[in-house]
Structures are given as structure tokens and as C-alpha cells.
XYZ file of C-alpha atoms in Angstrom:
670
model
C 6.775 86.261 -75.602
C 10.524 85.326 -75.382
C 12.072 84.643 -72.002
C 13.882 87.692 -70.521
C 17.630 87.898 -70.998
C 20.060 87.786 -68.083
C 20.636 91.482 -68.558
C 16.908 92.191 -68.307
C 16.666 90.141 -65.150
C 19.666 92.053 -63.780
C 18.149 95.340 -64.799
C 15.116 94.618 -62.685
C 17.422 94.750 -59.679
C 19.023 97.900 -60.959
C 15.774 99.799 -61.435
C 14.203 98.723 -58.210
C 17.293 100.085 -56.503
C 17.275 103.278 -58.492
C 13.543 103.847 -57.991
C 13.582 103.178 -54.272
C 16.528 105.497 -53.615
C 14.807 108.251 -55.697
C 11.550 107.815 -53.719
C 13.375 107.942 -50.384
C 15.583 110.780 -51.642
C 18.343 108.800 -49.772
C 20.428 105.788 -50.297
C 23.100 104.067 -52.268
C 22.220 103.128 -55.925
C 25.724 102.728 -57.236
C 26.637 99.352 -55.780
C 23.292 97.606 -56.650
C 23.668 98.805 -60.254
C 27.258 97.540 -60.310
C 26.739 94.192 -58.753
C 23.356 93.350 -60.236
C 24.804 90.997 -62.937
C 26.773 89.027 -60.364
C 23.672 88.777 -58.146
C 21.488 87.572 -60.892
C 23.745 84.680 -61.818
C 24.280 83.680 -58.274
C 20.669 83.902 -57.083
C 19.102 82.333 -60.163
C 21.517 79.519 -60.795
C 23.490 78.678 -57.617
C 21.999 79.972 -54.318
C 20.154 77.122 -52.499
C 17.302 78.673 -50.607
C 13.540 78.646 -50.107
C 11.599 81.903 -50.077
C 8.672 79.938 -48.570
C 10.819 79.104 -45.544
C 13.578 81.631 -45.019
C 14.848 79.827 -41.889
C 15.302 76.352 -43.545
C 18.374 75.049 -41.693
C 20.250 73.778 -44.721
C 19.845 76.858 -46.854
C 22.844 78.696 -48.239
C 23.628 81.866 -46.335
C 23.950 85.131 -48.418
C 25.666 88.026 -46.599
C 25.697 91.559 -47.976
C 28.907 92.802 -46.218
C 28.733 96.075 -48.101
C 25.387 96.700 -46.523
C 24.913 100.223 -47.770
C 23.853 98.617 -51.008
C 20.836 97.152 -49.244
C 18.460 97.734 -52.103
C 20.344 95.004 -54.018
C 19.309 92.529 -51.361
C 15.820 93.893 -51.077
C 15.339 93.609 -54.795
C 16.661 90.100 -54.839
C 14.340 89.080 -51.956
C 11.296 90.697 -53.629
C 11.986 89.217 -57.153
C 12.692 85.786 -55.754
C 9.386 85.665 -53.983
C 10.174 86.310 -50.394
C 7.596 88.028 -48.219
C 8.751 91.454 -49.123
C 6.153 93.336 -51.182
C 6.634 96.030 -53.746
C 5.028 98.456 -51.370
C 7.800 97.686 -48.801
C 10.354 98.640 -51.463
C 8.421 101.815 -52.115
C 8.822 102.522 -48.382
C 12.615 102.168 -48.505
C 14.228 103.832 -45.487
C 10.887 104.833 -43.902
C 9.845 104.288 -40.360
C 8.698 100.738 -39.605
C 9.265 99.475 -43.132
C 10.961 96.123 -43.810
C 13.474 97.890 -46.023
C 15.748 99.779 -43.637
C 18.710 101.833 -44.846
C 20.938 98.838 -44.113
C 19.853 95.236 -43.837
C 18.533 94.304 -40.432
C 18.042 90.561 -39.660
C 15.305 91.001 -37.160
C 13.229 93.185 -39.574
C 13.276 91.456 -42.914
C 12.707 87.840 -43.926
C 15.704 86.466 -45.843
C 18.262 88.842 -44.312
C 20.815 86.642 -42.577
C 22.655 89.343 -40.611
C 22.521 92.991 -39.769
C 25.222 94.807 -41.941
C 26.404 98.255 -42.420
C 29.577 98.699 -40.415
C 31.939 97.655 -43.201
C 33.952 94.367 -42.685
C 31.605 92.844 -40.120
C 29.499 91.096 -42.721
C 32.396 89.055 -43.994
C 33.315 88.381 -40.419
C 29.733 87.117 -39.668
C 30.093 85.030 -42.825
C 33.299 83.406 -41.596
C 31.399 82.474 -38.425
C 28.563 81.046 -40.397
C 30.842 78.968 -42.488
C 32.775 77.760 -39.435
C 29.452 76.874 -37.784
C 28.514 74.832 -40.832
C 31.861 72.927 -40.928
C 31.691 72.036 -37.212
C 28.044 71.035 -37.268
C 28.701 68.849 -40.318
C 31.555 67.096 -38.556
C 29.332 66.450 -35.598
C 26.187 65.308 -37.262
C 26.814 64.047 -40.823
C 27.167 60.323 -41.357
C 28.008 58.250 -44.474
C 25.248 58.776 -46.979
C 23.577 61.477 -44.911
C 25.094 64.923 -45.440
C 22.203 66.621 -43.672
C 24.396 69.708 -43.071
C 25.858 70.753 -46.401
C 25.497 74.402 -47.470
C 27.616 77.354 -48.659
C 28.039 80.836 -47.349
C 28.174 83.496 -50.103
C 29.442 87.076 -49.481
C 29.284 90.310 -51.375
C 31.989 92.769 -50.222
C 33.450 96.023 -51.440
C 36.702 97.938 -51.224
C 35.622 99.436 -47.957
C 35.112 96.088 -46.372
C 38.631 95.104 -47.399
C 40.191 98.312 -46.163
C 38.782 97.764 -42.661
C 41.187 95.947 -40.409
C 38.644 93.378 -39.363
C 38.777 91.855 -42.821
C 42.434 90.983 -42.381
C 41.626 89.400 -39.058
C 38.796 87.138 -40.193
C 39.983 86.316 -43.730
C 43.254 85.105 -42.338
C 41.357 82.836 -39.941
C 39.097 81.605 -42.703
C 42.125 80.507 -44.796
C 43.657 78.753 -41.688
C 40.436 76.937 -40.892
C 40.061 75.836 -44.475
C 36.509 77.003 -44.922
C 35.951 75.619 -48.422
C 32.231 76.521 -48.493
C 32.886 80.189 -48.064
C 32.781 82.126 -51.342
C 33.190 85.896 -51.516
C 32.766 88.222 -54.444
C 34.829 91.352 -54.296
C 33.184 94.328 -55.991
C 36.328 95.766 -57.511
C 34.925 99.117 -58.705
C 37.797 101.216 -57.388
C 35.379 103.867 -56.035
C 34.627 104.875 -52.456
C 32.964 107.956 -51.041
C 36.036 110.115 -51.450
C 36.564 109.068 -55.110
C 38.987 106.935 -56.967
C 40.632 104.549 -54.414
C 44.029 104.545 -56.170
C 45.204 107.148 -53.636
C 44.466 105.108 -50.570
C 43.836 101.513 -51.536
C 46.785 100.251 -53.445
C 46.998 96.789 -51.922
C 47.516 93.780 -54.117
C 44.305 92.188 -52.826
C 44.528 88.924 -54.757
C 48.029 88.289 -53.478
C 46.893 89.155 -49.979
C 44.117 86.477 -50.096
C 46.461 83.998 -51.678
C 48.786 84.551 -48.736
C 45.860 83.826 -46.364
C 45.384 80.454 -48.048
C 42.419 81.319 -50.192
C 41.666 80.219 -53.723
C 41.672 83.518 -55.730
C 39.959 83.878 -59.013
C 41.192 87.008 -60.766
C 40.067 89.339 -63.474
C 36.359 88.348 -63.692
C 34.230 90.806 -65.710
C 31.422 91.504 -63.238
C 29.061 92.371 -66.033
C 29.634 89.180 -68.155
C 27.313 86.390 -67.016
C 29.508 83.698 -68.741
C 32.640 84.744 -66.853
C 30.672 84.979 -63.618
C 29.296 81.544 -64.117
C 32.704 80.080 -64.798
C 34.090 81.737 -61.714
C 31.316 80.294 -59.503
C 31.794 76.813 -60.921
C 35.515 77.029 -60.139
C 34.822 78.251 -56.581
C 32.353 75.454 -55.943
C 34.833 72.874 -57.102
C 37.371 73.886 -54.324
C 36.519 72.203 -51.112
C 39.541 72.924 -48.943
C 40.024 76.585 -49.235
C 37.692 79.675 -49.229
C 37.444 81.493 -52.506
C 37.671 85.142 -53.402
C 36.181 85.971 -56.864
C 37.631 89.418 -57.960
C 34.968 91.041 -60.009
C 35.885 94.186 -62.006
C 32.620 96.329 -62.100
C 31.431 99.734 -62.830
C 29.724 101.512 -59.956
C 26.312 102.955 -61.215
C 26.447 100.741 -64.278
C 24.248 102.205 -66.995
C 24.085 105.761 -65.752
C 24.931 107.896 -68.768
C 27.034 110.638 -67.031
C 27.641 109.159 -63.480
C 28.625 105.565 -64.108
C 32.007 104.867 -62.556
C 31.921 107.947 -60.392
C 31.622 108.453 -56.649
C 28.509 110.589 -57.266
C 26.526 107.343 -57.596
C 27.710 105.842 -54.345
C 25.577 107.475 -51.709
C 23.053 109.696 -53.343
C 19.965 109.491 -55.617
C 20.889 109.747 -59.290
C 18.313 112.524 -59.987
C 15.403 112.573 -62.300
C 17.393 113.489 -65.400
C 20.027 110.833 -64.856
C 17.409 108.160 -64.087
C 15.610 108.957 -67.394
C 18.910 108.625 -69.157
C 19.718 105.306 -67.440
C 16.277 103.927 -68.440
C 17.055 104.886 -72.062
C 20.633 103.500 -72.009
C 19.585 100.123 -70.576
C 16.243 99.913 -72.471
C 14.068 99.849 -69.439
C 10.754 101.326 -70.643
C 8.843 100.808 -67.405
C 7.488 103.148 -64.817
C 9.009 103.335 -61.369
C 8.497 100.123 -59.326
C 6.880 98.553 -62.352
C 8.136 94.944 -63.025
C 6.671 93.111 -66.023
C 5.263 89.732 -65.402
C 7.729 88.188 -67.768
C 10.455 89.400 -65.557
C 8.845 88.034 -62.400
C 8.347 84.785 -64.219
C 12.042 84.708 -65.159
C 12.977 85.190 -61.521
C 10.605 82.669 -60.302
C 10.878 79.959 -62.934
C 12.433 77.487 -60.592
C 10.728 75.575 -57.768
C 12.939 76.876 -54.995
C 11.005 74.778 -52.480
C 12.214 71.539 -54.218
C 15.678 71.766 -52.615
C 14.188 71.821 -49.122
C 11.780 68.971 -50.028
C 14.620 66.864 -51.175
C 16.581 67.704 -48.061
C 13.650 66.893 -45.900
C 13.400 63.423 -47.505
C 17.039 62.893 -46.763
C 16.656 64.018 -43.231
C 13.630 61.752 -42.664
C 15.831 58.813 -43.698
C 18.622 60.101 -41.458
C 16.221 60.292 -38.510
C 15.346 56.575 -38.905
C 18.907 55.567 -39.193
C 20.224 57.887 -36.474
C 17.243 58.941 -34.333
C 19.294 60.319 -31.365
C 21.526 62.425 -33.578
C 18.438 63.768 -35.450
C 16.665 64.628 -32.266
C 19.760 66.444 -30.960
C 20.242 68.338 -34.103
C 16.572 69.557 -34.143
C 16.867 70.532 -30.442
C 20.011 72.587 -31.149
C 18.401 74.245 -34.193
C 15.406 75.361 -32.114
C 17.729 76.971 -29.604
C 16.294 74.803 -26.798
C 18.718 74.017 -24.013
C 18.870 70.450 -22.661
C 15.799 69.751 -20.523
C 17.889 69.124 -17.362
C 20.209 72.112 -17.772
C 18.405 74.607 -15.508
C 18.033 72.121 -12.609
C 21.566 70.789 -12.893
C 23.032 74.250 -13.157
C 21.095 75.435 -10.148
C 22.363 72.355 -8.225
C 25.947 73.401 -9.121
C 25.351 76.935 -7.943
C 24.124 75.666 -4.479
C 27.133 73.283 -4.304
C 29.497 76.264 -4.899
C 27.694 78.189 -2.234
C 28.235 75.349 0.215
C 31.919 75.073 -0.537
C 32.547 78.797 -0.024
C 35.629 79.072 -2.292
C 37.938 82.087 -2.069
C 39.070 82.319 -5.712
C 39.368 84.779 -8.515
C 36.130 85.082 -10.498
C 38.012 84.185 -13.655
C 38.837 80.865 -11.987
C 35.263 80.542 -10.827
C 34.295 81.071 -14.495
C 36.538 78.194 -15.589
C 35.143 75.967 -12.919
C 31.612 76.781 -14.063
C 32.596 75.904 -17.658
C 33.881 72.578 -16.327
C 30.472 71.996 -14.731
C 28.228 73.310 -17.548
C 30.350 72.199 -20.509
C 29.407 68.511 -20.274
C 25.698 69.454 -20.055
C 25.876 71.652 -23.207
C 27.144 70.007 -26.413
C 26.276 73.217 -28.184
C 28.789 75.267 -26.250
C 31.526 76.591 -28.522
C 33.987 79.361 -27.889
C 37.498 80.605 -27.500
C 39.853 83.388 -26.595
C 41.891 86.010 -28.391
C 45.284 84.336 -27.549
C 44.593 84.672 -23.816
C 43.161 81.163 -23.074
C 45.406 80.585 -20.065
C 44.717 84.050 -18.674
C 40.907 84.202 -19.453
C 40.698 80.587 -18.246
C 38.245 79.654 -21.138
C 39.776 76.269 -21.729
C 38.015 73.462 -19.880
C 38.745 69.650 -19.873
C 36.268 69.032 -22.613
C 37.754 71.607 -24.975
C 38.566 70.325 -28.499
C 40.157 72.469 -31.204
C 37.677 72.910 -34.033
C 40.576 72.783 -36.503
C 41.659 69.352 -35.400
C 38.992 67.493 -37.383
C 37.214 65.892 -34.446
C 33.435 65.662 -34.497
C 33.482 67.065 -31.039
C 35.297 70.305 -31.902
C 34.208 73.099 -29.613
C 37.105 75.434 -28.989
C 38.351 78.160 -31.347
C 41.832 79.574 -31.140
C 41.196 83.003 -32.436
C 44.725 84.431 -32.130
C 45.112 88.227 -31.323
C 41.947 89.217 -33.119
C 39.501 90.665 -30.639
C 37.227 92.474 -33.160
C 37.222 89.649 -35.663
C 36.657 87.063 -32.877
C 33.566 88.805 -31.600
C 32.104 89.340 -35.070
C 32.733 85.612 -35.964
C 30.913 84.681 -32.747
C 28.007 86.731 -34.003
C 27.977 84.770 -37.207
C 28.088 81.456 -35.306
C 25.053 82.581 -33.215
C 23.201 83.640 -36.341
C 23.802 80.284 -38.017
C 22.228 78.429 -35.253
C 22.984 75.260 -33.469
C 25.483 76.683 -30.947
C 25.898 78.784 -27.702
C 29.025 80.771 -28.626
C 31.321 82.616 -26.184
C 34.543 84.606 -26.851
C 37.063 86.105 -24.411
C 39.731 88.717 -23.839
C 40.855 91.169 -21.227
C 38.162 93.752 -20.375
C 40.421 96.630 -21.458
C 40.531 95.052 -24.982
C 36.744 95.094 -25.236
C 37.438 98.488 -26.881
C 38.852 96.610 -29.888
C 35.751 94.452 -30.053
C 33.151 97.057 -29.058
C 31.378 97.575 -32.403
C 30.952 93.827 -32.833
C 29.419 93.700 -29.233
C 27.084 96.540 -30.253
C 26.056 94.394 -33.273
C 25.506 91.447 -31.074
C 22.934 93.686 -29.268
C 21.331 95.112 -32.324
C 21.069 91.920 -34.437
C 20.363 90.512 -31.729
C 22.786 87.596 -31.394
C 23.043 85.575 -28.174
C 26.761 85.606 -27.691
C 28.550 85.396 -24.384
C 31.404 87.882 -24.224
C 33.822 86.950 -21.466
C 36.083 89.713 -20.111
C 38.682 89.079 -17.433
C 41.218 91.215 -15.572
C 38.365 93.572 -14.917
C 39.763 96.547 -12.988
C 42.712 98.259 -11.422
C 43.116 94.960 -9.535
C 45.209 93.940 -12.598
C 48.053 95.767 -10.796
C 51.495 95.686 -12.247
C 50.590 95.724 -15.953
C 49.530 99.408 -15.324
C 47.039 101.878 -16.839
C 47.291 100.475 -20.424
C 45.731 97.243 -19.156
C 43.534 98.473 -16.387
C 40.026 99.163 -17.553
C 38.335 102.156 -16.075
C 35.524 103.357 -18.426
C 34.782 100.000 -19.960
C 32.066 98.712 -17.663
C 30.032 101.834 -18.029
C 30.598 101.851 -21.770
C 29.366 98.290 -22.139
C 26.331 98.978 -19.951
C 25.343 101.831 -22.118
C 24.838 99.556 -25.171
C 21.041 98.829 -25.333
C 20.112 95.195 -24.954
C 23.457 94.172 -23.591
C 23.578 92.488 -20.201
C 26.810 93.216 -18.319
C 27.580 90.967 -15.360
C 30.284 91.719 -12.775
C 30.073 89.005 -10.098
C 31.507 89.471 -6.693
C 32.431 85.691 -5.938
C 32.195 82.184 -7.221
C 28.416 81.910 -6.608
C 27.596 85.019 -8.559
C 29.996 83.886 -11.324
C 28.098 80.698 -11.743
C 24.716 82.453 -11.834
C 26.095 84.875 -14.440
C 27.031 82.085 -16.705
C 23.671 80.330 -16.251
C 21.780 83.549 -16.904
C 23.863 84.351 -20.017
C 23.400 80.822 -21.461
C 19.607 80.918 -20.899
C 19.349 84.435 -22.368
C 18.482 84.069 -26.085
C 17.377 87.623 -26.923
C 20.734 89.251 -26.964
C 24.325 89.128 -25.733
C 25.805 89.054 -22.295
C 29.168 90.336 -20.989
C 30.594 88.458 -18.132
C 33.341 90.441 -16.405
C 35.742 88.578 -14.102
C 38.592 89.430 -11.772
C 42.278 88.446 -11.820
C 42.559 88.624 -8.105
C 40.938 86.343 -5.440
C 37.544 87.399 -4.097
C 36.094 86.526 -0.697
C 33.084 84.212 -0.588
C 29.844 85.926 0.557
C 27.453 84.055 2.700
C 23.938 83.890 1.361
C 20.550 82.194 2.207
C 18.893 80.133 -0.411
C 16.503 82.965 -1.062
C 19.462 85.352 -1.710
C 21.006 82.832 -4.118
C 17.798 82.885 -6.116
C 17.716 86.681 -5.968
C 21.060 87.015 -7.790
C 19.269 86.525 -11.118
C 17.332 89.684 -10.463
C 20.449 91.627 -11.170
C 20.557 93.406 -7.776
C 19.590 92.293 -4.301
C 20.227 92.723 -0.610
C 23.333 90.840 0.275
C 23.465 91.967 3.860
C 20.888 94.073 5.820
C 20.751 96.125 8.868
C 20.312 93.907 11.996
C 17.068 95.623 12.907
C 14.899 98.298 11.395
C 15.252 100.156 8.179
C 18.703 100.989 6.806
C 20.139 104.454 7.532
C 22.701 104.040 4.640
C 22.881 101.747 1.571
C 26.157 100.536 0.082
C 25.861 99.391 -3.485
C 28.828 97.529 -5.055
C 29.846 95.073 -7.826
C 32.627 92.563 -8.233
C 35.681 92.898 -6.073
C 34.277 95.972 -4.412
C 31.478 94.030 -2.760
C 34.054 92.820 -0.297
C 34.956 96.465 0.514
C 31.296 97.248 1.080
C 30.896 94.344 3.501
C 34.093 95.308 5.430
C 32.805 98.924 5.553
C 29.400 97.730 6.746
C 31.100 95.781 9.640
C 32.855 98.922 10.825
C 29.780 101.132 10.411
C 27.610 98.605 12.224
C 30.067 98.410 15.122
C 29.437 102.142 15.504
C 25.645 101.632 15.665
C 24.872 102.611 12.020
C 22.152 100.616 10.331
C 23.717 99.532 6.982
C 22.388 97.610 4.036
C 24.814 96.192 1.466
C 23.381 95.676 -2.057
C 25.216 93.514 -4.592
C 24.327 94.582 -8.033
C 26.147 92.213 -10.448
C 23.903 93.094 -13.482
C 22.392 96.551 -13.560
C 20.372 95.855 -16.734
C 18.565 93.000 -15.053
C 17.982 95.060 -11.948
C 16.497 97.897 -13.951
C 14.131 95.488 -15.705
C 12.581 94.226 -12.459
C 9.170 95.440 -11.304
C 9.165 98.682 -9.300
C 8.245 96.577 -6.222
C 11.515 94.698 -6.305
C 13.636 97.755 -7.084
C 12.041 99.778 -4.255
C 12.392 96.931 -1.828
C 16.137 96.665 -2.598
C 16.711 100.513 -2.773
C 13.882 102.060 -0.660
C 13.123 105.558 -2.086
C 13.053 107.019 1.443
C 16.590 106.086 2.063
C 18.701 108.662 0.141
C 21.898 108.122 2.049
C 23.587 105.879 -0.520
C 27.149 105.046 -1.555
C 28.110 103.153 -4.744
C 31.469 101.421 -4.925
C 33.112 100.216 -8.159
C 36.686 100.466 -9.393
C 35.631 102.358 -12.553
C 34.225 105.709 -13.637
C 31.769 107.146 -11.150
C 29.153 108.958 -13.277
C 27.276 105.715 -14.207
C 26.312 105.189 -10.619
C 24.555 108.627 -10.117
C 21.208 107.155 -11.280
C 21.297 104.855 -8.191
C 22.746 107.223 -5.548
C 21.469 110.614 -6.780
C 23.351 113.859 -6.708
C 23.259 113.808 -2.903
C 24.889 110.389 -2.772
C 28.563 109.445 -2.950
C 30.438 107.208 -5.395
C 33.756 105.552 -4.536
C 35.194 105.045 -8.054
C 38.053 105.762 -10.366
C 37.863 108.802 -12.645
C 41.377 108.699 -13.940
C 43.723 106.137 -15.474
C 45.300 103.599 -13.186
C 48.851 103.019 -12.079
C 51.471 100.268 -12.299
C 52.048 98.670 -8.877
C 50.785 95.615 -7.003
C 47.053 95.609 -6.885
C 46.627 96.433 -3.138
C 48.893 99.418 -3.598
C 46.977 100.624 -6.657
C 43.650 100.352 -4.772
C 45.162 102.323 -1.817
C 46.734 104.906 -4.069
C 43.475 105.541 -6.047
C 41.308 105.633 -2.885
C 39.195 102.598 -3.457
C 39.469 101.289 0.101
C 37.329 100.362 3.094
C 38.382 103.622 4.801
C 37.146 105.692 1.854
C 33.776 103.795 1.842
C 33.367 104.414 5.479
C 34.139 108.084 4.997
C 31.717 108.341 2.137
C 28.948 106.665 4.151
C 29.460 109.058 7.040
C 29.396 111.973 4.570
C 26.036 111.029 3.192
C 24.741 110.430 6.755
C 26.094 113.907 7.781
C 28.195 112.360 10.554
C 31.583 113.058 9.102
C 34.450 112.906 11.550
């Protein structure tokens, strides 16, 4: 029996996609049918990977940015020999299958990142390529290129229409990410039809302006042209490459090829039968001949890892400390002494009792933690001197130093956060990014993806409230804290002083199962006195900061951030009048909610219903803690432009208002 042709190997992708979408009665067959020929050449002749070890550190990364075409990736994984059975393909888009409607990194071996929201895949890929470049500069030595892999991306017209693609592709060119290669599926079709009416950009010229190598006019159905384009892309080491592939969506479908009707719906039985006849595929649904499997699995894909392992073994003998450090970072283990040294710093801060803005406390924590964490990497969206994310050990990743650890993202909040996700997914780093809290709106979908993937990224947000003052309501976040807290698996910290700020950083760095948002003030915050036990309790997310002098509390004041100071001041006044007051600081509601009921009930006794929550943001979020009979001192409108104390007074977030609210819930108003 003769070996299968390239077209037959590509048709296996097409018909697995067609059959899975038909079985699910849902999905996107058009893109897999259109990009199958490109995928076949890339995966069979160029992609360096090992289905037997999907997490091999020096594998190439493949990102399907146009993630709606997920069956293309699932077909590739199955045909290449990953642990993704034909039964899983039959269960496409079904509950608990490994073949979700869009690729999910935590569900399927071989899926590098969760994609679907268009444009974020290419952004993640930029992060992966940047991570590879920075790690290579740090660890490679002459004769030992132990970090040497490429990042490949498939993307469509929709990805390129999304604004995030402009943000990240501009950065990729600036950073000179020569091992990033993207294939543009130029089929000129989106859900609404022919894109000529809404996507008239000169895309090749756009990418050339970014500083990319652009390979134009590649026939995406001609393996020879595809091969030549890939070879040209691999030869360029200083610039990322965009390969512009002209394709036909729904390639092979007799009446629907080239039409939007193939984009997001099953072809239908009649069209499927016609496609089988047109492409000469005389096999039943989900039937792949052994000769096709043999063609896809003819190479020993494990050989690349074996050769690399031999190289790494020699590297470990020549550079044992570097090798050990590299392996530690790949495992995601923090330095052995980090927890102890970080806790010592927290206790030192508590002893110094500084009265500073929490954004400054954050910077001081970076100064303390940075030297302990060579894997720390991050940057700001053109606000470094306001976010205070620079520290003495910061080194620009674009300067060529082996110790590069700081990224100047420019004004690109969305792209920044999605790139940080890609860095986290690549491995070897603890990434952070930063902007003003109000601009988390621009980044929010990438933060959501951090939580969904999950990617352990630290999102730093400063200028956290109406305390921003003179810049006014456009820059004063009101709904943002609640919005971020409502993202599942996303920890949001709003510390009240330098001690809680340091604890928030420590917790975020140690948290590897998802992102953390650290929210810091512009204005100075008073130091709160704590016992050693209270300092340890901060990591529970909510704790008793100050309690009634004797007996059970009559009223509980719950606050975060700068408003903890208001709660303490109000407690002083109420206590002077003989009211038994408890002040609860709740810097991270998600962590508090995750504590055992015994802890939560000890902090917020169920029999004490007289409660007041205080936060300079929307009030509804706090109803779950104070109940309908409690009070919330918050801000349920946009802010105002004035010095911060005047804005607080104007909007009623004051000690007087807290005292009044406490008396109301106690029934002693007046």
C-alpha cells in the first residue's frame, strides 16, 4: 500500500472536524477545513513536540488563536498520538469531555492555552515567545542552547480585527521575537459574510510597520508554498513572521465552500456526503484508516526530547547551579527560604509602623521580595512611576541582559494582561502587570482568562478609589472592586496599610492555582497596630483587627483598604459612648469566604446582626456580609473632581457617616 498523500493526511483533519461537528450538531467546521493543509505541513514537518510528554519544557508552543476552530487542534492532537481518543472526539462539545467547544488548557493534554475570545491567543503567544527569549538569555551558555523553541500561532480575520492584536503585535515587533511565527487564515469570511465591507486593512503593510517579516500571497492549500514560507520564517531570527495564507473556508464542501454558512454550523448530511465525494474520502464518520494513522505517526516524536535531555544532562554537569535553578523554576517551586524570609519582612514592617500609601508599600515589598525571586518578571502599562512597579533590581527585558525582568508595555492594558497570561503559561516565571484600577476595565477579559485558564498572574492596580481626587470620575474606580471580585477563581486584595500590602504580595506569589489582583491606594494610609496572631490572620482574608474591650460586640464594622482607618476612628467614638464595637479588616473576601465556617463565624458571629460595611465603592457587594438589615457606607454614583478629602466628604464616606450607620443598625440613632 502506498503512503498517504499530504492531501489525504490533511483530509483526516477535515473529516474528523466535519464528523465531530455533525455529531454535536454544533461547532465550526469551516476553519478546520480551510487550515488543514497548513496544519498538516506544520505538524508533520516542523513542530517540535512530544505527544508522550505534552509538558516537555523545550517543546514548541502551538496556539490556536482562532479557537472556535477547536476541532482542528483536537484532530491534530489525536492524529499525532496525544492522549485524546477517538471517543473523546465523538463527544465533542459534550459535558466533561476533553473536547470542549473552545480549547481549554486545563482540560486537554497538548492544549497550550485556553482560547476563544479572539485576539487573546496571539497575545498569549507573544507572552510565550517573550518568556522563551528571556529564559534563553538567562540560562543558555555557549554550546548549551537548552532553551530553544518556537511559538506558532494560527489566527483569523477576527483576531486581527480585535484591538488587542494591534497592541501585542506591535510589542512583538519591538521586542524582536524572532521565534514567533503566525499564520493568517486569510479566507475573507466572518460570521456576517464577506469581510470586504468591514475589514479593508492592508494587513501585510500593517505588520511590516510593526517590524515583522511578512510573507505574502501563500496558497494555503499548496503544501509546497506552505513549506517554502515556513522555511523562510524559520530563517529569520530577529523579527517575528506573519505568513499570509489565502484559504477557502469550508474547503471541499460542494455548495458551501467559501461561504459564511460553513463558519459556525454543521454542514448537514447532504453537504457532508458531497464533501466526502468531492475529496475522495470513502470512510465512515470517525473512521481513520491505519495507513493514515501511520502517516501521521511515522516519525519518532520522542526523539527530539531524548536529544534535548542528553544535551541538558551535559549542561547540568557543566553548569550544575544553573541547571538546578532552571528545573526549580520550571516546577513552579518558590525558593526554599522565600516563605520564611517574606514573613520576617512582614514582621519588620509591622515593627516600623510606616504611614505610607499602599502603592508605596507595594514598591517596598517588591524591593524586599525581588532579590529573593529571580523568576519575578513584570511591568506596567506606561504607569511605572505611578504604579511604583519599578524596583532597584528591575532590568529592561529588551536591553539584552541575562537578568532582564521588567517589561515596558506602553499604553496597552488589555495586551499587557494577556501577554502576562502567556508568560505564566510558558513557565519559569512569576509574572505581574500593573495599571490604575479604573483601567482594569480595559484588561478585564484577560483577567477573566487568567482565572479560567488558570494562570498565576499578579495583576497590580493602584489609585484604587475616590481617593484619587483631582483627576475626577473618569479616573476614580467605583464598580471595579466588585466586578473583579465576581470573577470566579480570582483573588482580589485591597490592603489597609503596609503590613497587609506585604501579606497580599506574599499570598499572591505563593498562589499558583489562579490570579490575584492587588489593589493599592494613592493616598497615605495609617498603620494599624496588630499582635503577632493578627498578622498571621491576615492571610485568612478577613480577621478581627480590633475588638470590643469586654464581652461580645454589639456592632461590627467591616472595611477594606483606606476605609479601615475610618472604621477604627468610628470605633473610637462609639467606644467612648459605651458601645461594644468590633472592627473587621477584610482585605480579601475570596480567601475569607474559603475559610472554615468556624473561622467565619468567629470573625462575624451569626448572632450579631448589627453590621456596617465601609468601602469607597458600590454597596451591593457587601450585602452578603451585612444582610438586608445592615448598613453599607459606600459610593453608588460616579465620583467628583476635587482634593481627596473633599471628595470623601462630598460623597459621605466619612467617620461621621460610619458612626451614624452604626447607630442606625443598633437602633440608637440620634
